[in-house]
Amino acid sequence: MTVFTLMVSRAAISALRRPHYIRPEQASLPLVSPLYAELHGFPPSFIQVGQNEMLYDDACQLAKRIKEHHGRVHCVVWENMFHGWHLFADELPEGQLALEQVAAYFEKYFESSI
Protein backbone atom coordinates (compact mmCIF):
# COMPACT_ATOMS: atom_id res chain seq x y z
CA MET A 1 0.00 0.00 0.00
CA THR A 2 1.43 3.39 -0.98
CA VAL A 3 1.40 6.56 1.13
CA PHE A 4 -1.02 8.11 -1.38
CA THR A 5 -3.41 5.16 -1.05
CA LEU A 6 -3.34 5.47 2.74
CA MET A 7 -4.15 9.15 2.56
CA VAL A 8 -7.13 8.91 0.22
CA SER A 9 -8.67 5.52 0.85
CA ARG A 10 -11.64 5.50 3.22
CA ALA A 11 -11.05 1.81 3.94
CA ALA A 12 -7.36 2.39 4.73
CA ILE A 13 -8.07 5.30 7.04
CA SER A 14 -10.86 3.41 8.79
CA ALA A 15 -8.60 0.39 9.25
CA LEU A 16 -5.87 2.55 10.77
CA ARG A 17 -8.30 4.46 12.97
CA ARG A 18 -9.85 1.44 14.63
CA PRO A 19 -6.89 0.00 16.51
CA HIS A 20 -4.87 3.18 16.98
CA TYR A 21 -7.22 6.10 17.37
CA ILE A 22 -10.69 5.48 18.76
CA ARG A 23 -13.27 2.83 19.37
CA PRO A 24 -16.52 3.24 17.38
CA GLU A 25 -18.48 4.26 20.47
CA GLN A 26 -16.05 7.17 21.01
CA ALA A 27 -16.61 8.76 17.59
CA SER A 28 -19.15 11.28 18.86
CA LEU A 29 -17.13 12.49 21.83
CA PRO A 30 -16.34 16.24 21.61
CA LEU A 31 -12.66 15.58 22.37
CA VAL A 32 -12.51 13.27 19.36
CA SER A 33 -14.50 15.39 16.92
CA PRO A 34 -15.29 19.10 17.18
CA LEU A 35 -18.52 18.35 15.30
CA TYR A 36 -19.95 17.25 18.64
CA ALA A 37 -18.41 20.01 20.75
CA GLU A 38 -20.04 23.04 22.30
CA LEU A 39 -19.05 25.71 19.78
CA HIS A 40 -20.14 28.85 21.63
CA GLY A 41 -16.97 30.90 21.99
CA PHE A 42 -15.03 28.63 19.62
CA PRO A 43 -11.85 30.38 18.48
CA PRO A 44 -11.51 31.82 14.97
CA SER A 45 -10.96 28.93 12.60
CA PHE A 46 -9.53 28.42 9.14
CA ILE A 47 -10.55 25.16 7.49
CA GLN A 48 -9.05 23.81 4.30
CA VAL A 49 -10.49 20.67 2.82
CA GLY A 50 -9.88 18.76 -0.36
CA GLN A 51 -12.93 18.22 -2.51
CA ASN A 52 -11.96 14.56 -2.92
CA GLU A 53 -11.18 13.69 0.67
CA MET A 54 -13.26 11.63 3.03
CA LEU A 55 -13.49 14.46 5.58
CA TYR A 56 -15.04 16.91 3.10
CA ASP A 57 -18.58 16.62 4.50
CA ASP A 58 -17.34 16.85 8.10
CA ALA A 59 -15.28 19.97 7.34
CA CYS A 60 -18.22 21.70 5.67
CA GLN A 61 -20.54 20.70 8.51
CA LEU A 62 -18.08 22.03 11.10
CA ALA A 63 -17.81 25.37 9.29
CA LYS A 64 -21.60 25.61 9.19
CA ARG A 65 -21.92 24.81 12.90
CA ILE A 66 -19.28 27.39 13.85
CA LYS A 67 -21.19 30.05 11.87
CA GLU A 68 -24.45 29.01 13.52
CA HIS A 69 -22.79 29.69 16.88
CA HIS A 70 -21.67 33.13 15.66
CA GLY A 71 -18.05 32.08 15.39
CA ARG A 72 -15.49 33.32 12.90
CA VAL A 73 -14.66 30.67 10.31
CA HIS A 74 -13.27 30.63 6.81
CA CYS A 75 -13.60 27.35 4.90
CA VAL A 76 -11.71 26.86 1.65
CA VAL A 77 -12.48 23.87 -0.58
CA TRP A 78 -9.61 22.80 -2.81
CA GLU A 79 -10.62 21.06 -6.02
CA ASN A 80 -9.02 17.70 -6.76
CA MET A 81 -7.09 17.63 -3.49
CA PHE A 82 -6.76 14.69 -1.13
CA HIS A 83 -6.48 14.60 2.65
CA GLY A 84 -3.15 15.95 3.84
CA TRP A 85 -1.96 17.50 0.58
CA HIS A 86 -0.15 20.12 2.67
CA LEU A 87 2.42 17.48 3.55
CA PHE A 88 3.63 17.60 -0.04
CA ALA A 89 4.19 21.37 -0.18
CA ASP A 90 7.76 20.84 -1.37
CA GLU A 91 6.52 19.01 -4.44
CA LEU A 92 2.90 20.14 -4.93
CA PRO A 93 2.29 23.80 -5.79
CA GLU A 94 -1.19 23.44 -4.25
CA GLY A 95 0.39 22.37 -0.97
CA GLN A 96 2.58 25.46 -0.87
CA LEU A 97 -0.37 27.71 -1.75
CA ALA A 98 -2.47 26.11 0.98
CA LEU A 99 0.22 26.79 3.58
CA GLU A 100 0.51 30.38 2.38
CA GLN A 101 -3.27 30.76 2.82
CA VAL A 102 -3.03 29.52 6.40
CA ALA A 103 -0.20 31.93 7.17
CA ALA A 104 -2.05 34.88 5.61
CA TYR A 105 -5.22 34.11 7.57
CA PHE A 106 -3.46 33.98 10.90
CA GLU A 107 -1.32 37.03 10.20
CA LYS A 108 -4.49 38.98 9.44
CA TYR A 109 -6.29 37.64 12.51
CA PHE A 110 -3.44 38.28 14.93
CA GLU A 111 -2.76 41.75 13.49
CA SER A 112 -6.39 42.74 14.04
CA SER A 113 -6.38 41.46 17.65
CA ILE A 114 -3.30 43.35 18.82
Coordinates of N, CA and C in Angstrom, one line a residue:
M1 N 0.8 -1.2 0.0 CA 0.0 0.0 0.0 C 0.9 1.2 0.0
T2 N 0.6 2.2 -0.9 CA 1.4 3.4 -1.0 C 1.0 4.5 0.0
V3 N 1.8 5.5 0.3 CA 1.4 6.6 1.1 C 0.2 7.2 0.6
F4 N 0.1 7.5 -0.7 CA -1.0 8.1 -1.4 C -2.3 7.3 -1.1
T5 N -2.2 6.0 -1.3 CA -3.4 5.2 -1.0 C -3.9 5.3 0.4
L6 N -3.0 5.3 1.3 CA -3.3 5.5 2.7 C -4.0 6.8 3.0
M7 N -3.6 7.8 2.3 CA -4.2 9.2 2.6 C -5.5 9.4 1.9
V8 N -5.9 8.6 0.9 CA -7.1 8.9 0.2 C -8.1 7.8 0.3
S9 N -7.8 6.6 0.8 CA -8.7 5.5 0.8 C -9.5 5.5 2.2
R10 N -10.8 5.6 2.0 CA -11.6 5.5 3.2 C -11.4 4.2 4.0
A11 N -11.3 3.1 3.3 CA -11.0 1.8 3.9 C -9.7 1.8 4.7
A12 N -8.7 2.4 4.1 CA -7.4 2.4 4.7 C -7.4 3.3 6.0
I13 N -8.0 4.4 5.9 CA -8.1 5.3 7.0 C -8.9 4.7 8.1
S14 N -10.0 4.1 7.8 CA -10.9 3.4 8.8 C -10.1 2.3 9.5
A15 N -9.4 1.5 8.7 CA -8.6 0.4 9.3 C -7.5 0.9 10.2
L16 N -6.9 2.0 9.9 CA -5.9 2.5 10.8 C -6.5 3.2 12.0
R17 N -7.6 3.8 11.9 CA -8.3 4.5 13.0 C -8.7 3.5 14.1
R18 N -9.3 2.4 13.7 CA -9.8 1.4 14.6 C -8.9 1.0 15.7
P19 N -7.7 0.5 15.4 CA -6.9 0.0 16.5 C -6.0 1.1 17.2
H20 N -5.8 2.2 16.5 CA -4.9 3.2 17.0 C -5.5 4.5 17.4
Y21 N -6.7 4.8 17.1 CA -7.2 6.1 17.4 C -8.4 6.0 18.3
I22 N -9.5 5.5 17.9 CA -10.7 5.5 18.8 C -11.5 4.2 18.6
R23 N -12.3 3.9 19.5 CA -13.3 2.8 19.4 C -14.5 3.4 18.8
P24 N -15.3 2.7 18.0 CA -16.5 3.2 17.4 C -17.4 4.0 18.3
E25 N -17.6 3.6 19.5 CA -18.5 4.3 20.5 C -17.9 5.6 20.9
Q26 N -16.7 5.9 20.6 CA -16.1 7.2 21.0 C -16.1 8.2 19.9
A27 N -16.6 7.9 18.7 CA -16.6 8.8 17.6 C -17.4 10.1 17.8
S28 N -18.4 10.1 18.7 CA -19.1 11.3 18.9 C -18.7 12.1 20.1
L29 N -17.6 11.7 20.7 CA -17.1 12.5 21.8 C -16.5 13.8 21.4
P30 N -16.8 14.9 22.0 CA -16.3 16.2 21.6 C -14.8 16.3 21.6
L31 N -14.1 15.6 22.4 CA -12.7 15.6 22.4 C -12.1 14.8 21.2
V32 N -12.9 14.0 20.6 CA -12.5 13.3 19.4 C -12.9 14.1 18.1
S33 N -14.0 14.6 18.1 CA -14.5 15.4 16.9 C -15.2 16.7 17.3
P34 N -14.7 17.8 16.8 CA -15.3 19.1 17.2 C -16.7 19.2 16.7
L35 N -17.1 18.3 15.8 CA -18.5 18.4 15.3 C -19.5 18.2 16.4
Y36 N -19.1 17.5 17.5 CA -19.9 17.3 18.6 C -19.6 18.1 19.8
A37 N -18.8 19.1 19.7 CA -18.4 20.0 20.7 C -19.4 21.2 20.9
E38 N -19.3 21.8 22.1 CA -20.0 23.0 22.3 C -19.2 24.1 21.6
L39 N -19.8 24.8 20.6 CA -19.1 25.7 19.8 C -19.2 27.2 20.2
H40 N -20.0 27.5 21.2 CA -20.1 28.9 21.6 C -18.8 29.3 22.1
G41 N -18.3 30.4 21.6 CA -17.0 30.9 22.0 C -15.8 30.2 21.3
F42 N -16.1 29.3 20.3 CA -15.0 28.6 19.6 C -14.1 29.7 19.0
P43 N -12.8 29.4 19.0 CA -11.8 30.4 18.5 C -12.0 30.5 17.0
P44 N -11.5 31.7 16.4 CA -11.5 31.8 15.0 C -10.8 30.6 14.3
S45 N -11.4 30.2 13.2 CA -11.0 28.9 12.6 C -10.8 29.1 11.1
F46 N -9.8 28.5 10.6 CA -9.5 28.4 9.1 C -9.5 27.0 8.8
I47 N -10.4 26.6 7.9 CA -10.5 25.2 7.5 C -10.2 25.0 6.0
Q48 N -9.3 24.1 5.7 CA -9.1 23.8 4.3 C -9.4 22.3 4.1
V49 N -10.1 22.0 3.0 CA -10.5 20.7 2.8 C -10.4 20.4 1.3
G50 N -9.9 19.2 1.0 CA -9.9 18.8 -0.4 C -11.2 18.3 -0.8
Q51 N -11.6 18.6 -2.0 CA -12.9 18.2 -2.5 C -13.0 16.7 -2.6
N52 N -11.9 16.0 -2.7 CA -12.0 14.6 -2.9 C -11.6 13.8 -1.7
E53 N -11.6 14.4 -0.5 CA -11.2 13.7 0.7 C -12.4 13.2 1.5
M54 N -12.2 12.2 2.3 CA -13.3 11.6 3.0 C -13.8 12.5 4.1
L55 N -13.0 13.6 4.5 CA -13.5 14.5 5.6 C -14.2 15.7 5.0
Y56 N -14.4 15.7 3.7 CA -15.0 16.9 3.1 C -16.4 17.3 3.8
D57 N -17.3 16.3 3.9 CA -18.6 16.6 4.5 C -18.4 17.1 5.9
D58 N -17.5 16.5 6.7 CA -17.3 16.9 8.1 C -16.8 18.3 8.2
A59 N -15.9 18.6 7.3 CA -15.3 20.0 7.3 C -16.3 21.0 7.0
C60 N -17.2 20.8 6.0 CA -18.2 21.7 5.7 C -19.3 21.8 6.8
Q61 N -19.6 20.7 7.4 CA -20.5 20.7 8.5 C -20.0 21.5 9.7
L62 N -18.7 21.3 10.0 CA -18.1 22.0 11.1 C -18.1 23.5 10.8
A63 N -17.8 23.9 9.6 CA -17.8 25.4 9.3 C -19.2 25.9 9.5
K64 N -20.2 25.2 9.0 CA -21.6 25.6 9.2 C -22.0 25.7 10.7
R65 N -21.6 24.8 11.5 CA -21.9 24.8 12.9 C -21.2 26.0 13.6
I66 N -20.0 26.3 13.2 CA -19.3 27.4 13.9 C -20.0 28.7 13.5
K67 N -20.4 28.8 12.3 CA -21.2 30.0 11.9 C -22.5 30.1 12.6
E68 N -23.2 29.0 12.8 CA -24.4 29.0 13.5 C -24.3 29.5 15.0
H69 N -23.1 29.3 15.5 CA -22.8 29.7 16.9 C -22.1 31.0 16.9
H70 N -22.2 31.8 15.8 CA -21.7 33.1 15.7 C -20.2 33.2 15.8
G71 N -19.5 32.1 15.4 CA -18.0 32.1 15.4 C -17.5 32.6 14.1
R72 N -16.2 32.9 14.1 CA -15.5 33.3 12.9 C -14.8 32.1 12.3
V73 N -15.2 31.8 11.0 CA -14.7 30.7 10.3 C -14.5 31.0 8.8
H74 N -13.5 30.5 8.2 CA -13.3 30.6 6.8 C -13.0 29.2 6.3
C75 N -13.8 28.7 5.4 CA -13.6 27.4 4.9 C -13.3 27.4 3.4
V76 N -12.2 26.8 3.0 CA -11.7 26.9 1.7 C -11.7 25.4 1.1
V77 N -12.4 25.2 0.1 CA -12.5 23.9 -0.6 C -11.5 23.9 -1.8
W78 N -10.6 22.9 -1.7 CA -9.6 22.8 -2.8 C -10.1 21.7 -3.8
E79 N -10.2 22.1 -5.0 CA -10.6 21.1 -6.0 C -9.5 20.0 -6.2
N80 N -9.9 18.8 -6.4 CA -9.0 17.7 -6.8 C -7.9 17.5 -5.7
M81 N -8.1 17.9 -4.5 CA -7.1 17.6 -3.5 C -7.5 16.5 -2.6
F82 N -6.6 15.8 -2.0 CA -6.8 14.7 -1.1 C -6.4 15.1 0.3
H83 N -6.8 14.3 1.3 CA -6.5 14.6 2.7 C -5.0 14.7 2.9
G84 N -4.6 15.8 3.5 CA -3.2 16.0 3.8 C -2.2 16.4 2.7
W85 N -2.8 17.1 1.7 CA -2.0 17.5 0.6 C -0.9 18.5 1.0
H86 N -1.1 19.2 2.1 CA -0.1 20.1 2.7 C 1.2 19.5 2.9
L87 N 1.2 18.2 3.3 CA 2.4 17.5 3.6 C 3.4 17.4 2.4
F88 N 2.8 17.7 1.2 CA 3.6 17.6 0.0 C 3.9 19.0 -0.6
A89 N 4.0 20.0 0.3 CA 4.2 21.4 -0.2 C 5.5 21.6 -0.9
D90 N 6.5 20.7 -0.6 CA 7.8 20.8 -1.4 C 7.6 20.4 -2.8
E91 N 6.6 19.6 -3.1 CA 6.5 19.0 -4.4 C 5.2 19.4 -5.1
L92 N 4.2 19.8 -4.4 CA 2.9 20.1 -4.9 C 2.7 21.6 -4.8
P93 N 2.6 22.4 -5.9 CA 2.3 23.8 -5.8 C 1.0 24.1 -5.0
E94 N 0.0 23.2 -5.0 CA -1.2 23.4 -4.2 C -0.9 23.3 -2.7
G95 N 0.0 22.5 -2.4 CA 0.4 22.4 -1.0 C 1.0 23.6 -0.5
Q96 N 1.9 24.2 -1.3 CA 2.6 25.5 -0.9 C 1.6 26.6 -0.8
L97 N 0.7 26.7 -1.8 CA -0.4 27.7 -1.8 C -1.3 27.6 -0.5
A98 N -1.6 26.3 -0.2 CA -2.5 26.1 1.0 C -1.8 26.6 2.3
L99 N -0.5 26.3 2.4 CA 0.2 26.8 3.6 C 0.3 28.3 3.6
E100 N 0.5 28.9 2.4 CA 0.5 30.4 2.4 C -0.8 31.0 2.8
Q101 N -1.9 30.3 2.4 CA -3.3 30.8 2.8 C -3.4 30.7 4.3
V102 N -2.9 29.6 4.9 CA -3.0 29.5 6.4 C -2.2 30.6 7.1
A103 N -1.0 30.9 6.6 CA -0.2 31.9 7.2 C -0.9 33.3 7.0
A104 N -1.4 33.6 5.9 CA -2.1 34.9 5.6 C -3.3 35.1 6.5
Y105 N -4.0 34.0 6.7 CA -5.2 34.1 7.6 C -4.8 34.5 9.0
F106 N -3.8 33.7 9.5 CA -3.5 34.0 10.9 C -2.7 35.3 11.1
E107 N -1.9 35.7 10.1 CA -1.3 37.0 10.2 C -2.4 38.1 10.3
K108 N -3.4 38.0 9.4 CA -4.5 39.0 9.4 C -5.2 38.9 10.8
Y109 N -5.5 37.8 11.3 CA -6.3 37.6 12.5 C -5.5 38.2 13.7
F110 N -4.2 37.8 13.8 CA -3.4 38.3 14.9 C -3.1 39.8 14.8
E111 N -3.0 40.3 13.6 CA -2.8 41.7 13.5 C -4.0 42.5 14.0
S112 N -5.2 42.0 13.7 CA -6.4 42.7 14.0 C -6.7 42.6 15.5
S113 N -6.1 41.7 16.2 CA -6.4 41.5 17.6 C -5.3 42.1 18.6
I114 N -4.4 42.7 18.0 CA -3.3 43.4 18.8 C -3.7 44.8 19.2

